[in-house]
Amino acid sequence: DVKASAAISFVCDLLASDPVCFSIGPGEHLRLCPQDYTCCSSQMEETLAHQSETDFLSAIDDTSQFLHTTFTQRHRKFDEFFRELIDLSEKSMNQMFTKTYGRLFTQNANVFQELFVELRRYYSGGSVSLTEVLSEFWSRLVERVFSLVNPQYQFSDEYLECVNKHAEQLQPFGDLPRKLGLQVSRAFIAARALVQGLATGRDIVNKAAKLSAGAGCVRALMRQWYCPLCRGMPSLRPCHALCLNVMKGCLANTADLDTEWNNFIDALYQVSEKLEGPFNMELAADSISVKVSEAIMHMQENSIATSTKVFQGCGSPRLAPGRSRRSPKESGGNRRPFRTFSPEEKPTTATGTNLDRLFPSACLQVSELKERLRPMRGFWVSLPHTICNDKNVAADVTNEDRCWNGQARGRYLPDVTGDGLMSQINNPEVEVDMARPDVRTRQLIMELRVATNRLKHAQAGQDTDFMDSEVEEGSGSGGGGERYSDDWPGYRPYSPPYSKPPLNPQTPIKPPRVRDRTGSKWNRSKGQSISAVSRPAFFSLAVLFWVSVMVTVAPFWR
């Protein structure tokens, strides 16, 4: 075979360059091989020892290549796929809202852009809380929609802050923020955890495969692989049991990765299953524009009741210049629901690919990943067997009497030792220092534990980076936080919101949020209201908008 021929060729080159090897003589000068008759000089023995270490490391690298390739390729594919889903979701929203709301959307598109900027930042590993991102988005949206359904008034920042204080109690968007937050959070958490887990797996394999063979390991490798050559038997393979003992001694610390490695692979597999079902990233990304549109429609349909309660709690706002006061009922009697899209009408990408059409590819990718994860369990503890099962490395297990036993041709008598560092105390081939555990292996074990912990929490829709703050926020609800079930998004049983106590303007429902007065926010700058006199363009549009509502029965958001 090719490998054996290469090894023989390598030894023949050494023999040709070393005059001592032209004749067989006593082997008293040998330090590693049996000191019987030999054709190897001390220099040849040393060179072959280095070659045996090279062959060993090459065998480790070749065997672990499957792991490295799988993690690298899957990480790249899933990362590209998830990023594409976010891009398509934003494009879908832009197309849907531009078609539905026209200039009212394009003038305020920066708010939706900021939402997707933060979602991308979270997915990319940024220190961003999805709960805070979505909460900030809904807070901005309620201000904007409230201003638009009451264009005859001029709202200051302080008044809109009051609106926000009562938004949680009033629920102007109904239950849609909670539903979207649940669906988006658990999908993004699982997607990010999976991609990060694949990157961790790739890095762990790279580090674990880059071994440094100790002196005892090199001596054992030399004795099993190249001492037969020095005895004039270049085609004689080491006995299978001898190979196992040598490999288990050389890979003692690596075998100790087995428990945490298996836990890590199991956690990756389970997160993959979640993404294949209830935590589906495609459905979550596709639902953002739909649920936001439904939320706006819900607030419009209930704008009379919402505005009345806000005016009761926050006081009567100032009229915009040139406007007359109307009651909420008078100003909103002829409104029609927002237009929504049927599945056939959903906006597509520039290349004409509907988001739903990507679903089979996602299932296929997840299924392929699961198939590749299964054989990874037990990889490190079975690595000695994998290497020794190679016919170019060791003799077949059935060929016990015609193999190299470490001294001569014949049966290998010692028992095969167990796996892991502590089992090497009785290893007859490799001297292992069990009093000094390998620091690098301990570090890899800790990295695996951290990654596994993150993946396990992702299965429950929890982000370990923000668990403390989120638990603290939900501690007062009495329910122990949101519980995640394995149902498909959008098909959860509806639970009516808790009964709402009457508004009290003196008692804020939630603490005020920090307002950004430096950047553009819903077309406000320097703390001014959108409907202020300083915004003639928007004011004129609002006047035309309101007149059209009062005169015609055309859709409100045209």
Coordinates of C-alpha atoms in Angstrom, one line a residue:
D1 CA 0.0 0.0 0.0
V2 CA 1.0 3.6 -0.4
K3 CA 1.7 4.5 3.2
A4 CA 3.8 1.4 3.8
S5 CA 5.7 1.9 0.6
A6 CA 6.4 5.5 1.6
A7 CA 7.7 4.3 5.0
I8 CA 10.0 1.7 3.4
S9 CA 11.3 4.2 0.9
F10 CA 12.0 6.6 3.8
V11 CA 14.0 3.9 5.6
C12 CA 15.8 2.8 2.5
D13 CA 17.0 6.4 1.9
L14 CA 18.3 6.4 5.5
L15 CA 20.0 3.1 5.0
A16 CA 21.7 4.3 1.8
S17 CA 23.0 7.4 3.6
D18 CA 24.2 5.6 6.6
P19 CA 27.2 3.2 6.1
V20 CA 26.5 1.4 9.4
C21 CA 23.3 0.1 7.9
F22 CA 24.9 -1.8 5.1
S23 CA 25.5 -4.7 7.6
I24 CA 23.5 -6.1 10.4
G25 CA 25.2 -6.0 13.8
P26 CA 24.6 -6.0 17.5
G27 CA 22.2 -3.4 18.8
E28 CA 23.8 -2.4 22.1
H29 CA 23.9 1.2 21.0
L30 CA 20.1 1.4 20.6
R31 CA 18.1 3.3 23.3
L32 CA 14.5 2.7 22.1
C33 CA 14.4 -0.6 20.1
P34 CA 15.3 -4.0 21.5
Q35 CA 19.1 -4.3 21.6
D36 CA 19.3 -7.4 19.4
Y37 CA 20.8 -7.6 15.9
T38 CA 19.8 -4.4 14.0
C39 CA 20.6 -2.4 10.9
C40 CA 19.9 0.9 12.6
S41 CA 22.5 3.2 13.9
S42 CA 21.8 5.6 16.9
Q43 CA 21.3 8.5 14.4
M44 CA 18.8 6.4 12.4
E45 CA 16.9 5.5 15.6
E46 CA 16.7 9.2 16.6
T47 CA 15.5 10.2 13.1
L48 CA 12.9 7.4 13.1
A49 CA 11.7 8.5 16.5
H50 CA 11.0 12.0 15.1
Q51 CA 9.3 10.4 12.1
S52 CA 7.1 8.4 14.4
E53 CA 6.0 11.5 16.2
T54 CA 5.2 13.2 12.9
D55 CA 3.2 10.1 11.7
F56 CA 1.2 10.2 15.0
L57 CA 0.3 13.8 14.8
S58 CA -0.6 13.4 11.1
A59 CA -2.9 10.5 12.1
I60 CA -4.6 12.7 14.7
D61 CA -5.1 15.5 12.1
D62 CA -6.4 13.1 9.4
T63 CA -8.9 11.5 11.8
S64 CA -10.2 14.8 13.2
Q65 CA -10.5 16.3 9.7
F66 CA -14.1 15.2 9.5
L67 CA -15.0 17.2 12.7
H68 CA -13.1 20.3 11.6
T69 CA -14.6 20.3 8.1
T70 CA -18.2 19.7 9.4
F71 CA -18.0 22.5 12.0
T72 CA -16.3 25.0 9.7
Q73 CA -18.7 24.4 6.7
R74 CA -21.8 24.3 8.8
H75 CA -20.9 27.4 10.7
R76 CA -20.4 29.3 7.5
K77 CA -23.6 28.0 5.9
F78 CA -25.8 28.7 8.9
D79 CA -24.3 32.1 9.5
E80 CA -24.9 33.1 5.9
F81 CA -28.4 31.7 6.0
F82 CA -29.4 33.4 9.2
R83 CA -28.0 36.8 8.1
E84 CA -29.8 36.4 4.8
L85 CA -33.1 35.8 6.7
I86 CA -32.6 39.0 8.6
D87 CA -31.9 40.9 5.4
L88 CA -35.0 39.4 3.7
S89 CA -37.1 40.2 6.7
E90 CA -36.1 43.8 6.6
K91 CA -36.6 44.0 2.8
S92 CA -40.0 42.4 3.1
M93 CA -41.1 44.9 5.7
N94 CA -39.9 47.8 3.6
Q95 CA -41.8 46.6 0.6
M96 CA -45.0 45.8 2.5
F97 CA -45.1 49.0 4.5
T98 CA -44.1 51.2 1.6
K99 CA -46.9 49.7 -0.4
T100 CA -49.4 49.9 2.4
Y101 CA -48.5 53.2 4.2
G102 CA -46.6 55.1 1.5
R103 CA -44.9 58.3 2.6
L104 CA -45.9 57.8 6.2
F105 CA -43.6 54.8 6.4
T106 CA -40.7 56.1 4.3
Q107 CA -40.6 59.3 6.4
N108 CA -40.2 57.2 9.5
A109 CA -38.4 54.2 8.2
N110 CA -35.4 54.9 10.4
V111 CA -37.2 53.4 13.4
F112 CA -37.6 50.1 11.7
Q113 CA -34.1 50.3 10.4
E114 CA -32.8 50.7 13.9
L115 CA -34.8 47.6 15.0
F116 CA -33.0 45.5 12.4
V117 CA -29.6 47.1 13.2
E118 CA -30.0 46.0 16.8
L119 CA -31.3 42.5 15.8
R120 CA -28.2 42.1 13.6
R121 CA -25.9 43.3 16.4
Y122 CA -27.5 40.8 18.8
Y123 CA -27.1 38.0 16.3
S124 CA -23.5 38.9 15.7
G125 CA -22.7 38.5 19.4
G126 CA -23.1 42.1 20.6
S127 CA -24.0 42.8 24.2
V128 CA -27.6 43.6 23.3
S129 CA -30.7 42.5 25.2
L130 CA -33.5 41.4 22.8
T131 CA -36.0 42.3 25.5
E132 CA -34.7 45.9 25.6
V133 CA -34.5 46.2 21.8
L134 CA -38.1 45.1 21.3
S135 CA -39.3 47.2 24.2
E136 CA -37.6 50.3 22.8
F137 CA -39.1 49.6 19.4
W138 CA -42.6 49.3 20.6
S139 CA -42.2 52.5 22.7
R140 CA -41.2 54.4 19.7
L141 CA -43.9 52.9 17.6
V142 CA -46.7 53.8 20.1
E143 CA -45.5 57.4 20.2
R144 CA -45.6 57.6 16.4
V145 CA -48.9 55.9 15.9
F146 CA -50.5 57.8 18.7
S147 CA -49.4 61.1 17.1
L148 CA -50.8 60.0 13.7
V149 CA -54.2 58.9 15.0
N150 CA -54.5 62.3 16.7
P151 CA -53.0 64.7 14.2
Q152 CA -55.1 67.7 15.5
Y153 CA -52.9 67.8 18.6
Q154 CA -49.4 68.8 19.3
F155 CA -47.6 66.4 21.7
S156 CA -44.5 67.4 23.6
D157 CA -41.8 64.9 24.6
E158 CA -43.1 64.9 28.1
Y159 CA -46.6 64.1 27.0
L160 CA -45.4 61.2 24.8
E161 CA -43.4 60.0 27.8
C162 CA -46.6 59.9 29.7
V163 CA -48.2 57.9 26.9
N164 CA -45.3 55.4 27.2
K165 CA -45.7 55.1 30.9
H166 CA -49.3 53.9 30.5
A167 CA -48.6 51.8 27.3
E168 CA -48.0 48.6 29.3
Q169 CA -51.3 48.9 31.0
L170 CA -53.3 50.1 28.1
Q171 CA -51.8 47.6 25.7
P172 CA -52.5 49.7 22.6
F173 CA -51.1 46.9 20.3
G174 CA -52.9 44.2 22.1
D175 CA -51.0 41.0 22.8
L176 CA -49.0 41.2 19.6
P177 CA -45.8 42.7 21.2
R178 CA -45.7 39.7 23.6
K179 CA -46.3 37.2 20.8
L180 CA -43.7 38.7 18.5
G181 CA -41.2 39.1 21.4
L182 CA -41.6 35.4 22.3
Q183 CA -41.2 34.2 18.8
V184 CA -38.3 36.5 17.8
S185 CA -36.5 36.1 21.1
R186 CA -36.4 32.3 21.2
A187 CA -35.6 32.0 17.5
F188 CA -32.7 34.6 17.6
I189 CA -31.4 33.1 20.8
A190 CA -31.3 29.6 19.4
A191 CA -29.9 30.7 16.1
R192 CA -27.1 32.7 17.7
A193 CA -26.4 29.9 20.1
L194 CA -26.2 27.3 17.3
V195 CA -23.8 29.4 15.2
Q196 CA -21.6 30.2 18.3
G197 CA -21.7 26.5 19.2
L198 CA -20.5 25.5 15.8
A199 CA -17.7 28.0 16.0
T200 CA -16.8 26.6 19.5
G201 CA -16.8 23.1 18.2
R202 CA -14.4 24.1 15.3
D203 CA -12.0 25.8 17.8
I204 CA -12.1 22.9 20.3
V205 CA -11.2 20.5 17.5
N206 CA -8.4 22.7 16.3
K207 CA -6.9 22.9 19.8
A208 CA -7.4 19.3 20.8
A209 CA -5.9 18.0 17.5
K210 CA -2.7 20.0 18.0
L211 CA -1.0 17.7 20.4
S212 CA 2.5 17.6 21.6
A213 CA 3.7 14.0 22.1
G214 CA 5.7 13.5 25.3
A215 CA 9.0 11.7 25.6
G216 CA 7.3 8.5 26.8
C217 CA 4.8 8.6 24.0
V218 CA 7.5 9.1 21.3
R219 CA 9.4 6.1 22.7
A220 CA 6.3 3.9 22.5
L221 CA 5.5 5.1 19.0
M222 CA 9.0 4.4 17.8
R223 CA 8.9 0.9 19.3
Q224 CA 5.7 -0.1 17.6
W225 CA 6.2 1.4 14.2
Y226 CA 9.9 1.5 13.3
C227 CA 11.6 -1.0 15.5
P228 CA 10.4 -3.8 13.1
L229 CA 12.2 -1.9 10.3
C230 CA 15.4 -1.9 12.2
R231 CA 15.0 -5.7 12.7
G232 CA 14.7 -6.2 8.9
M233 CA 10.9 -6.7 8.9
P234 CA 9.6 -3.5 7.3
S235 CA 6.2 -4.9 6.4
L236 CA 5.4 -6.2 9.9
R237 CA 2.6 -4.2 11.5
P238 CA 2.3 -3.8 15.3
C239 CA -0.3 -6.0 17.0
H240 CA -3.7 -4.3 17.4
A241 CA -3.7 -4.5 21.2
L242 CA -0.1 -3.0 21.3
C243 CA -1.3 -0.1 19.2
L244 CA -4.3 0.5 21.5
N245 CA -2.1 0.6 24.6
V246 CA 0.3 3.0 22.9
M247 CA -2.5 5.3 21.6
K248 CA -4.4 5.2 24.9
G249 CA -1.3 6.3 26.7
C250 CA -0.5 9.0 24.2
L251 CA -4.1 10.2 24.2
A252 CA -4.9 9.8 27.9
N253 CA -5.7 13.5 28.5
T254 CA -7.6 13.9 25.3
A255 CA -9.9 11.0 26.2
D256 CA -10.9 12.9 29.3
L257 CA -12.8 15.3 27.0
D258 CA -15.3 12.6 26.3
T259 CA -18.0 13.4 28.9
E260 CA -18.1 17.2 28.2
W261 CA -17.8 16.6 24.5
N262 CA -20.8 14.3 24.4
N263 CA -22.8 16.8 26.4
F264 CA -21.8 19.5 24.0
I265 CA -22.8 17.5 20.9
D266 CA -26.1 16.5 22.5
A267 CA -26.9 20.2 23.3
L268 CA -26.1 21.2 19.7
Y269 CA -28.3 18.4 18.4
Q270 CA -31.2 19.6 20.6
V271 CA -30.9 23.2 19.6
S272 CA -30.9 22.1 16.0
E273 CA -34.2 20.3 16.7
K274 CA -35.7 23.4 18.2
L275 CA -34.7 25.5 15.2
E276 CA -36.3 22.8 13.0
G277 CA -39.6 23.2 14.9
P278 CA -40.9 25.7 17.5
F279 CA -37.9 28.0 17.4
N280 CA -37.9 28.2 13.6
M281 CA -35.8 31.2 12.5
E282 CA -37.5 31.6 9.1
L283 CA -41.0 31.8 10.6
A284 CA -39.8 34.3 13.2
A285 CA -38.1 36.5 10.6
D286 CA -41.0 36.3 8.3
S287 CA -43.5 37.3 11.0
I288 CA -41.9 40.6 12.0
S289 CA -43.5 42.7 9.3
V290 CA -46.8 40.9 9.6
K291 CA -47.2 41.2 13.4
V292 CA -46.0 44.8 13.4
S293 CA -48.6 45.6 10.7
E294 CA -51.3 43.8 12.7
A295 CA -50.2 45.7 15.8
I296 CA -50.6 49.1 14.1
M297 CA -54.0 48.0 12.8
H298 CA -55.0 47.0 16.3
M299 CA -54.1 50.4 17.7
Q300 CA -55.9 52.2 14.9
E301 CA -59.1 50.1 15.4
N302 CA -59.0 50.9 19.1
S303 CA -57.6 54.4 18.9
I304 CA -60.8 56.0 20.2
A305 CA -60.7 54.1 23.5
T306 CA -56.9 54.3 23.8
S307 CA -56.8 58.1 23.2
T308 CA -59.7 58.7 25.6
K309 CA -57.9 56.8 28.4
V310 CA -54.6 58.6 27.6
F311 CA -56.3 62.0 27.7
Q312 CA -57.8 61.1 31.1
G313 CA -54.5 60.0 32.5
C314 CA -52.1 62.4 30.9
G315 CA -54.3 65.5 30.5
S316 CA -55.6 67.3 27.5
P317 CA -52.9 68.0 24.9
R318 CA -52.4 71.2 23.2
L319 CA -54.1 71.8 19.8
A320 CA -51.8 72.0 16.8
P321 CA -51.8 75.5 15.3
G322 CA -54.8 76.1 13.0
R323 CA -56.6 72.9 14.2
S324 CA -60.0 72.7 16.0
R325 CA -60.7 70.3 18.8
R326 CA -62.7 67.2 18.0
S327 CA -63.7 64.3 20.1
P328 CA -62.0 61.0 19.4
K329 CA -65.3 59.5 18.3
E330 CA -65.9 62.3 15.8
S331 CA -62.4 62.2 14.4
G332 CA -62.3 58.4 13.9
G333 CA -65.7 57.3 12.9
N334 CA -65.0 56.2 9.3
R335 CA -61.8 54.3 9.7
R336 CA -61.2 51.1 7.9
P337 CA -58.7 48.4 8.9
F338 CA -55.2 48.4 7.6
R339 CA -54.6 46.4 4.5
T340 CA -52.9 43.0 5.2
F341 CA -51.3 40.7 2.7
S342 CA -52.4 37.2 2.0
P343 CA -49.6 34.5 1.8
E344 CA -49.8 34.7 -2.1
E345 CA -49.3 38.5 -2.0
K346 CA -46.3 38.5 0.4
P347 CA -43.5 40.7 -0.9
T348 CA -40.6 38.8 -2.3
T349 CA -36.9 39.6 -2.6
A350 CA -35.3 41.3 -5.5
T351 CA -34.7 37.9 -7.1
G352 CA -38.3 36.8 -6.6
T353 CA -37.7 34.4 -3.7
N354 CA -40.5 34.3 -1.2
L355 CA -39.4 33.8 2.4
D356 CA -41.6 30.7 2.7
R357 CA -39.9 29.1 -0.2
L358 CA -36.6 29.0 1.8
F359 CA -38.2 26.7 4.4
P360 CA -37.3 23.4 2.7
S361 CA -33.7 24.5 2.5
A362 CA -33.6 25.3 6.2
C363 CA -35.0 21.9 7.1
L364 CA -32.5 20.2 4.8
Q365 CA -29.6 22.1 6.4
V366 CA -30.7 21.2 9.9
S367 CA -31.3 17.6 9.0
E368 CA -27.8 17.3 7.4
L369 CA -26.3 18.9 10.5
K370 CA -28.1 16.4 12.8
E371 CA -26.9 13.5 10.7
R372 CA -23.3 14.7 11.0
L373 CA -23.5 15.4 14.7
R374 CA -24.6 11.8 15.6
P375 CA -21.2 10.1 14.8
M376 CA -19.3 12.8 16.7
R377 CA -20.3 11.4 20.1
G378 CA -17.5 9.5 21.8
F379 CA -15.0 10.7 19.2
W380 CA -12.1 11.5 21.6
V381 CA -12.4 8.4 23.7
S382 CA -12.7 6.2 20.6
L383 CA -9.8 7.9 18.8
P384 CA -7.3 5.1 19.7
H385 CA -9.6 2.5 18.1
T386 CA -10.1 4.7 15.1
I387 CA -6.4 5.1 14.5
C388 CA -5.5 1.5 15.2
N389 CA -8.3 0.1 13.0
D390 CA -6.4 1.6 10.0
K391 CA -4.6 -1.4 8.3
N392 CA -1.7 0.9 7.5
V393 CA -1.2 1.6 11.2
A394 CA -1.7 -1.7 13.0
A395 CA -2.3 -5.4 12.2
D396 CA -5.9 -6.6 12.0
V397 CA -7.3 -7.8 15.4
T398 CA -7.7 -11.3 13.9
N399 CA -4.0 -11.4 13.0
E400 CA -2.7 -11.9 16.6
D401 CA 0.2 -14.3 15.9
R402 CA 1.7 -12.5 12.9
C403 CA 2.3 -9.0 14.2
W404 CA 5.0 -7.1 16.0
N405 CA 4.5 -7.4 19.8
G406 CA 7.1 -4.8 20.7
Q407 CA 10.0 -7.3 20.9
A408 CA 9.5 -9.7 18.1
R409 CA 7.0 -11.3 15.8
G410 CA 4.3 -13.0 17.9
R411 CA 1.2 -12.6 20.1
Y412 CA 0.9 -9.5 22.3
L413 CA 0.0 -10.7 25.8
P414 CA -0.6 -7.7 28.0
D415 CA -4.2 -6.6 28.5
V416 CA -5.6 -3.4 26.9
T417 CA -5.8 -0.6 29.4
G418 CA -8.8 1.5 30.0
D419 CA -9.6 5.0 28.7
G420 CA -8.6 8.3 30.3
L421 CA -5.7 9.6 32.4
M422 CA -6.5 7.7 35.6
S423 CA -6.6 4.3 33.7
Q424 CA -3.1 4.6 32.5
I425 CA -1.5 3.6 35.8
N426 CA -1.1 0.0 34.5
N427 CA -0.3 0.9 30.9
P428 CA 2.6 -1.4 29.9
E429 CA 3.7 0.7 27.0
V430 CA 3.6 4.4 27.9
E431 CA 4.7 6.0 31.2
V432 CA 2.0 8.7 32.0
D433 CA 2.4 11.2 34.7
M434 CA -1.0 11.1 36.4
A435 CA 0.0 13.5 39.1
R436 CA 0.0 16.4 36.6
P437 CA -3.3 16.8 34.7
D438 CA -2.9 18.5 31.4
V439 CA -3.7 22.2 31.8
R440 CA -4.7 22.6 28.1
T441 CA -7.2 19.7 28.4
R442 CA -8.8 21.3 31.5
Q443 CA -9.2 24.6 29.7
L444 CA -10.9 22.8 26.8
I445 CA -13.2 21.1 29.2
M446 CA -14.2 24.4 30.7
E447 CA -14.8 25.9 27.3
L448 CA -17.1 22.9 26.4
R449 CA -19.0 23.4 29.7
V450 CA -19.6 27.1 29.0
A451 CA -20.8 26.4 25.4
T452 CA -23.0 23.5 26.6
N453 CA -24.6 25.7 29.2
R454 CA -25.4 28.4 26.7
L455 CA -26.9 25.8 24.3
K456 CA -29.1 24.3 27.1
H457 CA -30.5 27.6 28.1
A458 CA -31.1 28.5 24.4
Q459 CA -33.3 25.4 24.3
A460 CA -35.6 27.1 26.8
G461 CA -35.4 30.4 25.0
Q462 CA -33.0 31.9 27.6
D463 CA -29.9 34.0 26.9
T464 CA -27.3 33.4 29.5
D465 CA -25.8 36.9 29.0
F466 CA -29.0 38.5 30.2
M467 CA -30.6 35.9 32.4
D468 CA -30.1 37.8 35.7
S469 CA -31.7 41.0 34.5
E470 CA -34.6 39.2 32.8
V471 CA -35.4 37.1 35.9
E472 CA -35.3 40.2 38.0
E473 CA -37.7 42.0 35.6
G474 CA -40.2 39.1 35.7
S475 CA -39.9 38.3 39.4
G476 CA -42.9 40.5 40.3
S477 CA -45.3 38.8 37.9
G478 CA -45.9 35.8 40.1
G479 CA -45.5 33.4 37.2
G480 CA -41.8 32.9 37.2
G481 CA -41.3 34.3 33.8
E482 CA -42.3 33.3 30.3
R483 CA -42.6 29.5 29.8
Y484 CA -41.7 28.2 26.4
S485 CA -43.7 25.3 24.9
D486 CA -42.9 23.3 21.8
D487 CA -45.9 24.6 19.8
W488 CA -45.4 26.2 16.4
P489 CA -45.3 30.0 16.5
G490 CA -48.6 31.6 15.8
Y491 CA -50.6 28.6 17.0
R492 CA -50.4 29.1 20.7
P493 CA -53.7 29.2 22.7
Y494 CA -54.8 32.7 23.3
S495 CA -54.6 33.9 26.9
P496 CA -56.5 37.1 27.6
P497 CA -54.5 39.8 29.3
Y498 CA -54.9 40.3 33.0
S499 CA -57.6 42.8 34.2
K500 CA -56.4 46.4 33.9
P501 CA -56.8 48.8 36.9
P502 CA -58.0 52.3 36.1
L503 CA -55.4 54.8 35.0
N504 CA -53.9 57.0 37.6
P505 CA -51.9 59.9 36.2
Q506 CA -50.1 60.2 39.5
T507 CA -48.8 56.7 39.5
P508 CA -46.5 55.8 36.6
I509 CA -47.1 52.3 35.2
K510 CA -43.4 51.8 34.3
P511 CA -40.3 53.9 34.9
P512 CA -39.5 56.5 32.2
R513 CA -37.0 55.4 29.6
V514 CA -34.0 57.4 28.6
R515 CA -34.8 59.5 25.5
D516 CA -32.3 60.1 22.8
R517 CA -32.3 63.8 22.1
T518 CA -29.2 63.8 20.0
G519 CA -30.2 61.6 17.1
S520 CA -33.2 61.4 14.8
K521 CA -36.1 59.5 16.3
W522 CA -39.4 59.4 14.6
N523 CA -38.3 62.6 12.7
R524 CA -37.8 64.5 16.0
S525 CA -34.6 66.4 16.6
K526 CA -33.6 68.5 19.6
G527 CA -36.6 67.3 21.6
Q528 CA -39.2 68.9 19.3
S529 CA -42.5 67.2 18.5
I530 CA -43.2 66.0 15.0
S531 CA -46.4 68.0 14.7
A532 CA -44.7 71.2 15.9
V533 CA -44.7 74.3 13.7
S534 CA -41.0 73.8 12.9
R535 CA -42.1 70.8 10.7
P536 CA -44.2 72.4 8.0
A537 CA -43.8 69.6 5.5
F538 CA -45.0 66.9 7.9
F539 CA -47.7 69.2 9.2
S540 CA -49.1 69.8 5.7
L541 CA -49.1 66.1 5.1
A542 CA -50.9 65.5 8.3
V543 CA -53.6 68.1 7.4
L544 CA -54.2 66.4 4.0
F545 CA -54.2 63.1 5.7
W546 CA -56.9 64.1 8.2
V547 CA -59.1 65.8 5.7
S548 CA -59.0 62.7 3.5
V549 CA -60.2 60.6 6.5
M550 CA -63.1 63.0 7.2
V551 CA -64.3 63.4 3.7
T552 CA -63.9 59.9 2.2
V553 CA -64.1 56.3 3.3
A554 CA -60.8 55.5 1.7
P555 CA -58.3 53.4 3.8
F556 CA -56.8 55.4 6.6
W557 CA -53.1 54.7 5.8
R558 CA -53.0 55.5 2.1

